[in-house]
Coordinates of N, CA and C in Angstrom, one line a residue:
M1 N 2.5 -28.9 2.7 CA 3.9 -28.9 2.5 C 4.3 -28.6 1.0
L2 N 3.3 -29.0 0.1 CA 3.5 -28.9 -1.3 C 3.7 -27.4 -1.7
R3 N 2.8 -26.5 -1.2 CA 2.9 -25.1 -1.6 C 4.2 -24.4 -1.1
P4 N 4.6 -24.6 0.1 CA 5.9 -24.1 0.5 C 7.1 -24.6 -0.3
A5 N 7.0 -25.9 -0.7 CA 8.1 -26.4 -1.5 C 8.1 -25.8 -2.9
L6 N 6.9 -25.6 -3.4 CA 6.8 -24.9 -4.8 C 7.3 -23.5 -4.7
G7 N 7.0 -22.8 -3.6 CA 7.4 -21.4 -3.4 C 9.0 -21.3 -3.3
T8 N 9.5 -22.3 -2.6 CA 11.0 -22.4 -2.4 C 11.7 -22.7 -3.7
A9 N 11.1 -23.6 -4.5 CA 11.6 -23.9 -5.8 C 11.6 -22.8 -6.7
L10 N 10.5 -22.0 -6.7 CA 10.4 -20.8 -7.5 C 11.4 -19.8 -7.2
M11 N 11.6 -19.6 -5.9 CA 12.6 -18.6 -5.4 C 14.0 -19.0 -5.9
M12 N 14.3 -20.3 -5.7 CA 15.6 -20.8 -6.2 C 15.8 -20.7 -7.7
G13 N 14.7 -20.9 -8.4 CA 14.8 -20.8 -9.9 C 15.1 -19.3 -10.3
L14 N 14.4 -18.4 -9.6 CA 14.7 -17.0 -9.9 C 16.1 -16.6 -9.5
W15 N 16.5 -17.1 -8.4 CA 17.9 -16.8 -7.9 C 18.9 -17.3 -8.9
W16 N 18.7 -18.6 -9.3 CA 19.7 -19.2 -10.3 C 19.6 -18.4 -11.6
G17 N 18.4 -18.1 -12.1 CA 18.3 -17.4 -13.4 C 18.9 -16.0 -13.3
G18 N 18.7 -15.3 -12.2 CA 19.2 -13.9 -12.1 C 20.7 -13.8 -12.0
T19 N 21.3 -14.9 -11.6 CA 22.8 -14.8 -11.4 C 23.5 -15.7 -12.3
H20 N 22.9 -16.2 -13.4 CA 23.5 -17.1 -14.3 C 24.5 -16.3 -15.2
P21 N 25.8 -16.8 -15.3 CA 26.8 -16.1 -16.0 C 26.5 -15.9 -17.5
S22 N 25.6 -16.6 -18.1 CA 25.4 -16.6 -19.5 C 24.9 -15.2 -20.0
W23 N 24.3 -14.5 -19.1 CA 23.7 -13.2 -19.6 C 24.2 -12.0 -18.8
L24 N 25.2 -12.2 -17.8 CA 25.6 -11.1 -17.0 C 26.6 -10.2 -17.7
G25 N 27.3 -10.7 -18.7 CA 28.2 -9.9 -19.5 C 29.3 -9.3 -18.6
S26 N 29.4 -7.9 -18.7 CA 30.5 -7.2 -17.9 C 30.2 -7.3 -16.4
H27 N 29.1 -7.8 -16.0 CA 28.8 -7.9 -14.6 C 29.0 -9.4 -14.1
A28 N 29.9 -10.1 -14.8 CA 30.1 -11.5 -14.5 C 30.4 -11.8 -13.1
F29 N 31.0 -10.8 -12.4 CA 31.3 -11.0 -10.9 C 30.1 -11.4 -10.1
L30 N 28.9 -11.0 -10.6 CA 27.7 -11.3 -9.9 C 27.4 -12.8 -9.8
A31 N 28.0 -13.5 -10.7 CA 27.9 -15.0 -10.6 C 28.3 -15.6 -9.3
S32 N 29.2 -14.8 -8.6 CA 29.6 -15.2 -7.3 C 28.4 -15.3 -6.3
F33 N 27.4 -14.6 -6.6 CA 26.2 -14.7 -5.7 C 25.2 -15.8 -6.1
S34 N 25.5 -16.6 -7.1 CA 24.6 -17.6 -7.6 C 24.6 -18.8 -6.6
P35 N 23.5 -19.6 -6.7 CA 23.4 -20.8 -5.8 C 24.6 -21.7 -6.0
A36 N 25.1 -21.8 -7.2 CA 26.3 -22.7 -7.5 C 27.5 -22.3 -6.7
E37 N 27.6 -21.0 -6.4 CA 28.8 -20.6 -5.6 C 28.4 -20.5 -4.1
T38 N 27.1 -20.0 -3.8 CA 26.7 -19.7 -2.5 C 26.6 -21.0 -1.6
L39 N 25.9 -22.0 -2.2 CA 25.6 -23.2 -1.4 C 26.9 -24.0 -0.9
P40 N 27.9 -24.2 -1.8 CA 29.1 -24.8 -1.4 C 29.8 -23.9 -0.3
A41 N 29.7 -22.6 -0.5 CA 30.4 -21.7 0.5 C 29.7 -21.8 1.9
L42 N 28.3 -21.9 1.8 CA 27.6 -22.1 3.0 C 27.9 -23.4 3.7
W43 N 28.0 -24.5 3.0 CA 28.4 -25.7 3.5 C 29.8 -25.7 4.2
H44 N 30.7 -25.0 3.5 CA 32.1 -24.9 4.0 C 32.1 -24.1 5.4
L45 N 31.3 -23.0 5.4 CA 31.3 -22.1 6.6 C 30.7 -22.8 7.8
V46 N 29.6 -23.6 7.5 CA 28.9 -24.4 8.6 C 29.8 -25.5 9.0
S47 N 30.3 -26.3 8.1 CA 31.1 -27.5 8.5 C 32.4 -27.1 9.2
S48 N 33.0 -26.0 8.9 CA 34.2 -25.5 9.5 C 33.9 -24.9 10.9
G49 N 32.7 -24.6 11.2 CA 32.3 -24.0 12.5 C 32.4 -22.5 12.5
T50 N 32.9 -21.9 11.4 CA 33.0 -20.4 11.4 C 31.7 -19.7 11.5
L51 N 30.7 -20.1 10.7 CA 29.4 -19.4 10.7 C 28.6 -19.8 11.9
T52 N 28.8 -21.0 12.4 CA 28.1 -21.5 13.6 C 28.5 -20.7 14.8
A53 N 29.8 -20.4 14.9 CA 30.2 -19.7 16.1 C 29.7 -18.2 16.1
H54 N 29.7 -17.6 14.9 CA 29.1 -16.2 14.8 C 27.6 -16.3 15.1
A55 N 26.9 -17.3 14.5 CA 25.5 -17.4 14.7 C 25.1 -17.6 16.2
L56 N 25.8 -18.4 16.9 CA 25.5 -18.6 18.3 C 25.7 -17.3 19.1
L57 N 26.7 -16.6 18.8 CA 26.9 -15.3 19.5 C 25.8 -14.3 19.2
S58 N 25.3 -14.3 17.9 CA 24.2 -13.4 17.6 C 22.9 -13.9 18.3
L59 N 22.7 -15.2 18.3 CA 21.5 -15.7 19.0 C 21.6 -15.4 20.5
K60 N 22.7 -15.5 21.1 CA 22.9 -15.1 22.5 C 22.5 -13.7 22.8
R61 N 22.9 -12.8 21.9 CA 22.6 -11.4 22.1 C 21.1 -11.1 21.9
V62 N 20.5 -11.8 20.9 CA 19.1 -11.7 20.7 C 18.2 -12.2 21.9
L63 N 18.6 -13.3 22.4 CA 17.8 -13.9 23.5 C 18.0 -13.1 24.8
I64 N 19.2 -12.6 25.0 CA 19.3 -11.7 26.2 C 18.5 -10.4 26.0
G65 N 18.5 -9.8 24.8 CA 17.8 -8.6 24.6 C 16.3 -8.9 24.7
L66 N 15.8 -10.0 24.2 CA 14.4 -10.3 24.2 C 13.9 -10.6 25.7
A67 N 14.8 -11.3 26.5 CA 14.4 -11.5 27.9 C 14.3 -10.2 28.6
L68 N 15.3 -9.3 28.4 CA 15.2 -8.0 29.1 C 13.9 -7.2 28.6
A69 N 13.7 -7.3 27.3 CA 12.5 -6.5 26.8 C 11.2 -7.1 27.4
I70 N 11.1 -8.4 27.5 CA 9.9 -9.0 28.1 C 9.8 -8.6 29.5
G71 N 10.9 -8.7 30.3 CA 10.9 -8.3 31.7 C 10.5 -6.9 31.9
L72 N 10.8 -6.0 31.0 CA 10.4 -4.6 31.1 C 9.0 -4.3 30.6
S73 N 8.7 -4.9 29.4 CA 7.5 -4.4 28.8 C 6.2 -5.0 29.3
V74 N 6.2 -6.3 29.8 CA 5.0 -6.9 30.3 C 4.5 -6.2 31.6
P75 N 5.4 -5.9 32.6 CA 4.9 -5.1 33.7 C 4.3 -3.7 33.3
I76 N 5.1 -3.0 32.4 CA 4.6 -1.7 32.0 C 3.2 -1.8 31.3
G77 N 3.1 -2.9 30.4 CA 1.9 -3.1 29.7 C 0.7 -3.4 30.7
L78 N 1.0 -4.1 31.7 CA 0.0 -4.4 32.7 C -0.5 -3.2 33.4
I79 N 0.5 -2.3 33.8 CA 0.1 -1.0 34.4 C -0.8 -0.2 33.5
L80 N -0.4 -0.1 32.2 CA -1.1 0.7 31.3 C -2.5 0.2 31.1
G81 N -2.6 -1.2 31.0 CA -3.9 -1.8 30.8 C -4.8 -1.7 32.0
L82 N -4.3 -1.8 33.1 CA -5.1 -1.9 34.4 C -5.4 -0.5 34.9
R83 N -4.6 0.5 34.6 CA -4.7 1.8 35.1 C -4.9 2.8 34.0
P84 N -6.2 3.1 33.6 CA -6.5 4.0 32.5 C -5.8 5.4 32.7
L85 N -5.6 5.9 33.9 CA -5.0 7.2 34.2 C -3.5 7.1 33.7
A86 N -2.9 6.0 34.0 CA -1.5 5.8 33.6 C -1.3 5.8 32.1
E87 N -2.3 5.1 31.5 CA -2.2 5.0 30.0 C -2.4 6.4 29.4
Q88 N -3.4 7.1 29.9 CA -3.7 8.5 29.4 C -2.5 9.4 29.6
T89 N -1.8 9.2 30.7 CA -0.6 10.1 31.0 C 0.5 9.8 30.1
M90 N 0.8 8.5 29.9 CA 2.0 8.0 29.2 C 1.9 7.7 27.7
L91 N 0.6 7.8 27.2 CA 0.4 7.3 25.9 C 1.2 8.1 24.8
V92 N 1.2 9.4 24.9 CA 1.9 10.2 23.9 C 3.4 10.0 24.0
P93 N 4.0 10.1 25.2 CA 5.5 9.9 25.3 C 5.9 8.5 24.8
L94 N 5.1 7.5 25.1 CA 5.5 6.2 24.7 C 5.4 6.0 23.1
H95 N 4.3 6.6 22.5 CA 4.2 6.5 21.1 C 5.3 7.3 20.4
V96 N 5.7 8.4 21.0 CA 6.8 9.2 20.4 C 8.1 8.4 20.4
L97 N 8.4 7.7 21.5 CA 9.6 6.9 21.6 C 9.5 5.7 20.7
R98 N 8.3 5.1 20.5 CA 8.1 3.9 19.7 C 8.4 4.3 18.2
T99 N 8.1 5.5 17.8 CA 8.2 5.8 16.4 C 9.7 6.2 16.0
V100 N 10.6 6.3 17.0 CA 12.0 6.5 16.7 C 12.6 5.2 16.3
S101 N 13.3 5.3 15.1 CA 14.0 4.1 14.7 C 15.0 3.6 15.7
P102 N 15.0 2.3 16.0 CA 15.9 1.7 17.0 C 17.4 2.1 16.7
L103 N 17.8 2.1 15.5 CA 19.1 2.4 15.1 C 19.5 3.9 15.3
S104 N 18.5 4.7 15.5 CA 18.7 6.1 15.8 C 19.4 6.3 17.2
W105 N 19.2 5.2 18.1 CA 19.8 5.3 19.4 C 21.2 4.8 19.4
T106 N 21.7 4.4 18.3 CA 23.1 3.9 18.2 C 24.2 4.8 18.8
P107 N 24.2 6.1 18.4 CA 25.3 6.9 19.0 C 25.2 7.0 20.6
L108 N 23.9 7.1 21.1 CA 23.7 7.2 22.5 C 24.2 5.9 23.2
A109 N 23.8 4.8 22.6 CA 24.2 3.5 23.1 C 25.7 3.3 23.2
I110 N 26.4 3.7 22.2 CA 27.8 3.6 22.2 C 28.5 4.6 23.2
I111 N 27.9 5.8 23.3 CA 28.5 6.8 24.3 C 28.3 6.2 25.7
L112 N 27.1 5.7 26.0 CA 26.8 5.2 27.4 C 27.4 3.9 27.7
L113 N 27.4 3.0 26.7 CA 27.8 1.6 27.0 C 29.0 1.1 26.3
G114 N 29.6 2.0 25.4 CA 30.8 1.6 24.7 C 30.5 0.6 23.5
V115 N 31.5 0.3 22.8 CA 31.4 -0.6 21.7 C 31.4 -2.1 22.2
G116 N 30.5 -2.9 21.9 CA 30.5 -4.3 22.3 C 29.1 -4.8 22.5
D117 N 29.0 -5.9 23.3 CA 27.8 -6.6 23.5 C 26.7 -5.8 24.1
L118 N 27.0 -4.9 25.1 CA 26.0 -4.2 25.8 C 25.3 -3.2 24.9
A119 N 26.0 -2.6 24.0 CA 25.3 -1.6 23.1 C 24.4 -2.4 22.1
V120 N 24.9 -3.5 21.6 CA 24.0 -4.3 20.7 C 22.8 -4.8 21.4
I121 N 22.9 -5.3 22.6 CA 21.8 -5.8 23.4 C 20.8 -4.6 23.7
A122 N 21.3 -3.5 24.0 CA 20.5 -2.3 24.3 C 19.6 -1.9 23.1
L123 N 20.2 -2.0 21.9 CA 19.5 -1.6 20.7 C 18.4 -2.7 20.4
I124 N 18.7 -3.9 20.7 CA 17.7 -5.0 20.6 C 16.5 -4.7 21.6
V125 N 16.8 -4.3 22.8 CA 15.8 -4.0 23.8 C 14.9 -2.9 23.3
V126 N 15.5 -1.8 22.8 CA 14.8 -0.6 22.3 C 13.9 -1.0 21.2
A127 N 14.3 -1.9 20.3 CA 13.5 -2.3 19.2 C 12.4 -3.2 19.6
T128 N 12.5 -4.1 20.6 CA 11.6 -5.1 20.8 C 10.6 -4.9 22.0
I129 N 10.9 -3.8 22.7 CA 10.0 -3.6 23.9 C 8.6 -3.2 23.5
W130 N 8.5 -2.5 22.4 CA 7.2 -1.8 22.0 C 6.1 -2.8 21.6
P131 N 6.3 -3.8 20.7 CA 5.3 -4.7 20.4 C 4.8 -5.5 21.6
I132 N 5.7 -5.9 22.5 CA 5.2 -6.7 23.6 C 4.5 -5.8 24.6
L133 N 4.9 -4.6 24.8 CA 4.2 -3.7 25.7 C 2.8 -3.4 25.3
F134 N 2.7 -3.0 24.0 CA 1.4 -2.6 23.5 C 0.4 -3.8 23.3
S135 N 1.0 -4.9 23.0 CA 0.2 -6.1 22.9 C -0.4 -6.5 24.3
T136 N 0.5 -6.4 25.3 CA 0.0 -6.7 26.7 C -1.1 -5.8 27.1
A137 N -0.9 -4.5 26.9 CA -2.0 -3.5 27.3 C -3.2 -3.7 26.5
A138 N -3.1 -4.0 25.2 CA -4.3 -4.3 24.4 C -5.0 -5.5 24.8
G139 N -4.3 -6.5 25.2 CA -4.9 -7.8 25.7 C -5.8 -7.5 26.9
I140 N -5.3 -6.7 27.8 CA -6.1 -6.4 29.0 C -7.3 -5.6 28.7
R141 N -7.2 -4.7 27.7 CA -8.4 -3.9 27.3 C -9.5 -4.8 26.7
Q142 N -9.1 -5.9 26.1 CA -10.0 -6.8 25.5 C -10.7 -7.7 26.4
L143 N -10.3 -7.8 27.7 CA -10.9 -8.7 28.6 C -12.3 -8.2 29.0
E144 N -13.2 -9.1 29.2 CA -14.5 -8.8 29.6 C -14.5 -8.2 31.1
P145 N -15.0 -7.0 31.3 CA -15.0 -6.5 32.7 C -15.7 -7.4 33.7
G146 N -16.8 -8.0 33.2 CA -17.6 -8.8 34.1 C -16.8 -10.1 34.5
W147 N -15.9 -10.5 33.6 CA -15.0 -11.7 34.0 C -14.1 -11.3 35.1
L148 N -13.5 -10.1 35.0 CA -12.6 -9.6 36.1 C -13.4 -9.4 37.4
L149 N -14.6 -8.9 37.3 CA -15.4 -8.7 38.5 C -15.7 -10.0 39.2
M150 N -16.0 -11.0 38.3 CA -16.3 -12.4 38.9 C -15.0 -12.9 39.6
A151 N -13.8 -12.7 39.0 CA -12.6 -13.2 39.7 C -12.4 -12.5 41.0
R152 N -12.7 -11.2 41.0 CA -12.5 -10.4 42.3 C -13.6 -10.9 43.3
S153 N -14.7 -11.3 42.8 CA -15.8 -11.7 43.8 C -15.5 -12.9 44.5
V154 N -14.6 -13.8 44.0 CA -14.2 -15.0 44.7 C -12.8 -14.8 45.4
G155 N -12.4 -13.6 45.5 CA -11.2 -13.3 46.4 C -9.9 -13.0 45.6
A156 N -9.9 -13.0 44.3 CA -8.7 -12.8 43.5 C -8.3 -11.3 43.6
R157 N -7.2 -11.0 44.1 CA -6.7 -9.6 44.3 C -5.2 -9.5 44.0
G158 N -4.8 -8.3 43.6 CA -3.4 -7.9 43.5 C -2.6 -8.9 42.6
V159 N -1.5 -9.4 43.2 CA -0.6 -10.2 42.4 C -1.3 -11.5 42.0
H160 N -2.1 -12.1 42.9 CA -2.8 -13.3 42.6 C -3.7 -13.1 41.4
L161 N -4.4 -12.0 41.3 CA -5.3 -11.7 40.2 C -4.5 -11.6 38.9
V162 N -3.4 -10.9 39.0 CA -2.5 -10.8 37.8 C -1.9 -12.1 37.3
A163 N -1.4 -12.8 38.3 CA -0.6 -14.1 37.9 C -1.5 -15.2 37.5
H164 N -2.7 -15.3 38.1 CA -3.5 -16.5 37.9 C -4.8 -16.3 37.1
V165 N -5.1 -15.0 36.8 CA -6.3 -14.7 36.0 C -5.9 -13.9 34.8
I166 N -5.3 -12.7 35.0 CA -5.0 -11.8 33.8 C -4.0 -12.3 32.9
L167 N -2.8 -12.7 33.4 CA -1.7 -13.2 32.5 C -2.1 -14.4 31.7
P168 N -2.7 -15.4 32.3 CA -3.2 -16.6 31.4 C -4.2 -16.1 30.4
A169 N -5.0 -15.2 30.7 CA -6.0 -14.7 29.7 C -5.5 -14.0 28.5
I170 N -4.4 -13.2 28.8 CA -3.8 -12.4 27.7 C -2.6 -13.0 27.1
L171 N -2.3 -14.2 27.5 CA -1.1 -14.9 27.0 C -1.0 -14.9 25.5
P172 N -2.1 -15.2 24.8 CA -2.1 -15.1 23.3 C -1.6 -13.8 22.7
Q173 N -2.0 -12.7 23.3 CA -1.6 -11.4 22.9 C -0.1 -11.2 23.2
I174 N 0.3 -11.6 24.4 CA 1.7 -11.5 24.7 C 2.6 -12.3 23.7
I175 N 2.2 -13.5 23.4 CA 3.0 -14.3 22.5 C 3.0 -13.7 21.1
G176 N 1.9 -13.1 20.7 CA 1.8 -12.4 19.4 C 2.8 -11.2 19.4
G177 N 2.9 -10.5 20.5 CA 3.9 -9.4 20.6 C 5.3 -9.9 20.6
V178 N 5.5 -11.0 21.3 CA 6.9 -11.6 21.3 C 7.3 -12.0 19.9
R179 N 6.3 -12.6 19.1 CA 6.6 -13.0 17.8 C 7.0 -11.8 16.9
L180 N 6.3 -10.7 17.0 CA 6.7 -9.5 16.3 C 8.1 -9.0 16.8
A181 N 8.3 -9.1 18.1 CA 9.6 -8.7 18.6 C 10.8 -9.5 18.1
V182 N 10.6 -10.8 18.0 CA 11.7 -11.6 17.5 C 12.1 -11.2 16.1
G183 N 11.1 -10.9 15.2 CA 11.4 -10.5 13.9 C 12.2 -9.1 13.9
L184 N 11.8 -8.2 14.8 CA 12.4 -6.9 14.9 C 13.8 -7.1 15.4
A185 N 14.0 -8.0 16.4 CA 15.3 -8.2 17.0 C 16.3 -8.7 16.0
W186 N 15.9 -9.6 15.1 CA 16.7 -10.2 14.1 C 17.1 -9.2 13.1
V187 N 16.1 -8.3 12.7 CA 16.4 -7.2 11.7 C 17.4 -6.2 12.3
V188 N 17.2 -5.8 13.6 CA 18.1 -4.8 14.1 C 19.5 -5.3 14.5
L189 N 19.6 -6.6 14.8 CA 20.8 -7.2 15.2 C 21.9 -7.1 14.2
V190 N 21.6 -7.3 12.9 CA 22.7 -7.4 11.9 C 23.4 -6.0 11.7
P191 N 22.6 -4.9 11.5 CA 23.3 -3.6 11.4 C 24.0 -3.2 12.8
A192 N 23.4 -3.6 13.9 CA 24.0 -3.3 15.2 C 25.3 -4.0 15.4
E193 N 25.5 -5.2 14.8 CA 26.7 -5.9 14.9 C 27.8 -5.4 13.9
M194 N 27.4 -4.5 13.1 CA 28.4 -3.9 12.1 C 29.1 -2.7 12.8
L195 N 28.7 -2.4 14.0 CA 29.2 -1.1 14.6 C 30.3 -1.4 15.6
G196 N 31.4 -2.0 15.2 CA 32.5 -2.1 16.0 C 32.7 -3.4 16.7
V197 N 31.7 -4.3 16.8 CA 32.0 -5.6 17.5 C 32.8 -6.5 16.6
S198 N 33.4 -7.5 17.2 CA 34.3 -8.3 16.4 C 33.8 -9.8 16.3
S199 N 32.4 -9.9 16.4 CA 31.8 -11.2 16.3 C 30.4 -11.1 15.9
G200 N 29.7 -12.2 15.6 CA 28.3 -12.1 15.2 C 28.1 -12.1 13.7
L201 N 26.9 -12.4 13.3 CA 26.6 -12.5 11.9 C 26.7 -11.1 11.2
G202 N 26.4 -10.0 11.8 CA 26.5 -8.7 11.2 C 28.0 -8.4 11.0
Y203 N 28.8 -8.7 12.0 CA 30.3 -8.5 11.8 C 30.8 -9.3 10.7
F204 N 30.4 -10.6 10.6 CA 31.0 -11.5 9.6 C 30.5 -11.1 8.2
L205 N 29.3 -10.6 8.1 CA 28.8 -10.1 6.8 C 29.6 -8.9 6.3
L206 N 30.0 -8.0 7.2 CA 30.8 -6.9 6.8 C 32.2 -7.4 6.5
N207 N 32.7 -8.4 7.2 CA 34.0 -9.0 6.9 C 34.1 -9.6 5.6
T208 N 33.0 -10.3 5.2 CA 33.0 -10.9 3.8 C 33.1 -9.9 2.7
R209 N 32.4 -8.8 3.0 CA 32.4 -7.7 2.0 C 33.8 -7.1 1.8
D210 N 34.4 -6.9 3.0 CA 35.8 -6.3 2.9 C 36.8 -7.2 2.3
R211 N 36.6 -8.5 2.4 CA 37.5 -9.5 1.7 C 37.1 -9.8 0.3
L212 N 36.0 -9.2 -0.2 CA 35.4 -9.4 -1.5 C 35.1 -10.9 -1.7
A213 N 34.7 -11.6 -0.6 CA 34.3 -13.0 -0.6 C 32.8 -13.0 -0.8
Y214 N 32.4 -12.8 -2.1 CA 31.0 -12.6 -2.4 C 30.1 -13.8 -2.2
A215 N 30.7 -15.0 -2.4 CA 29.9 -16.2 -2.2 C 29.7 -16.4 -0.7
E216 N 30.7 -16.1 0.1 CA 30.5 -16.2 1.6 C 29.5 -15.1 2.1
L217 N 29.5 -13.9 1.4 CA 28.6 -12.9 1.8 C 27.2 -13.4 1.6
M218 N 26.9 -13.9 0.4 CA 25.6 -14.4 0.0 C 25.2 -15.6 0.9
A219 N 26.1 -16.4 1.3 CA 25.9 -17.6 2.2 C 25.5 -17.1 3.6
T220 N 26.1 -16.0 4.0 CA 25.8 -15.4 5.3 C 24.4 -14.8 5.3
I221 N 24.0 -14.1 4.2 CA 22.7 -13.6 4.1 C 21.6 -14.7 4.1
L222 N 21.9 -15.8 3.4 CA 21.0 -16.9 3.4 C 20.9 -17.5 4.8
A223 N 22.0 -17.6 5.5 CA 21.9 -18.2 6.8 C 21.1 -17.3 7.8
I224 N 21.2 -16.0 7.6 CA 20.5 -15.0 8.4 C 19.0 -15.2 8.2
G225 N 18.6 -15.4 6.9 CA 17.2 -15.6 6.6 C 16.7 -17.0 7.2
V226 N 17.5 -18.0 7.1 CA 17.0 -19.3 7.5 C 16.9 -19.3 9.1
I227 N 17.9 -18.7 9.8 CA 17.8 -18.7 11.2 C 16.6 -17.8 11.7
G228 N 16.4 -16.7 11.0 CA 15.2 -15.9 11.3 C 13.9 -16.7 11.2
L229 N 13.8 -17.5 10.1 CA 12.6 -18.3 9.9 C 12.5 -19.3 11.1
G230 N 13.7 -19.9 11.4 CA 13.7 -20.9 12.5 C 13.2 -20.3 13.8
L231 N 13.6 -19.0 14.1 CA 13.2 -18.3 15.3 C 11.7 -18.1 15.3
D232 N 11.1 -17.7 14.2 CA 9.7 -17.5 14.1 C 8.9 -18.8 14.3
V233 N 9.4 -19.9 13.7 CA 8.7 -21.2 13.9 C 8.8 -21.6 15.3
G234 N 10.0 -21.4 16.0 CA 10.2 -21.7 17.3 C 9.2 -21.0 18.3
V235 N 9.0 -19.7 18.0 CA 8.0 -19.0 18.8 C 6.6 -19.5 18.6
R236 N 6.3 -19.8 17.4 CA 4.9 -20.4 17.1 C 4.7 -21.7 17.8
Q237 N 5.7 -22.6 17.8 CA 5.6 -23.8 18.5 C 5.5 -23.7 20.0
L238 N 6.3 -22.7 20.5 CA 6.2 -22.4 22.0 C 4.8 -21.9 22.3
A239 N 4.2 -21.1 21.4 CA 2.9 -20.6 21.7 C 1.9 -21.7 21.8
K240 N 2.0 -22.8 21.0 CA 1.1 -23.9 21.0 C 1.3 -24.8 22.2
A241 N 2.6 -24.8 22.7 CA 2.9 -25.7 23.8 C 2.5 -25.1 25.2
L242 N 2.5 -23.7 25.3 CA 2.2 -23.1 26.6 C 0.7 -23.3 27.0
P243 N 0.5 -23.6 28.2 CA -0.9 -23.7 28.7 C -1.6 -22.4 28.6
G244 N -2.8 -22.4 28.0 CA -3.6 -21.2 27.9 C -3.2 -20.3 26.7
A245 N -2.2 -20.7 25.9 CA -1.8 -19.9 24.8 C -2.8 -20.0 23.6
R246 N -3.5 -21.0 23.6 CA -4.5 -21.2 22.5 C -5.9 -21.0 23.1
R247 N -6.8 -20.4 22.3 CA -8.1 -20.1 22.7 C -9.0 -21.2 22.1

């Protein structure tokens, strides 16, 4: 705990020093981004419920997007891992799609789904499906072939083999993919919410800029970082709690 505390203190010191009005001169407005302005603004936004309401809506979109991505990517990853012919056939198209920036799909998402939650959730799915899919397929490739043969020799077949043998064995890889996906979802969410929706942290960030409320803007950025850290910690704790998630 000492080292994280020291790192946090160092970051706060650099933040305070970089925004101290004593040396900003003609850029004195940047003092609005200082801890002295940001932390009271953060407290006000949280205590009034304003930031909490936007954060909960953002979390809802992220969780729905992640659930859809997991529901799509795990079965596809299983097919690719268990069927070499399917992997050889689809590998190039999937990698081409994976390398396209998720935000590049924004115009198409808006055309097909309109402005609102559905478009934002679709962009989150597009961003998060790939790490889970490829982690699932990679986990299957790393299984010992003899271990699967042994499972089949005692009668494990089809859905039973996947549900009771393969999925528990590759759960660490799936959780690793989900952890990467959570980070991507949170990164994509904020710019996606700047595209016409009227709620969420991305919208509120844009709103603070338009109102020139720089202390609130910085407070929102800080909240986004803290919530993102909380999501990552939550996934790690879930990984530890799930049976078979640890080797």
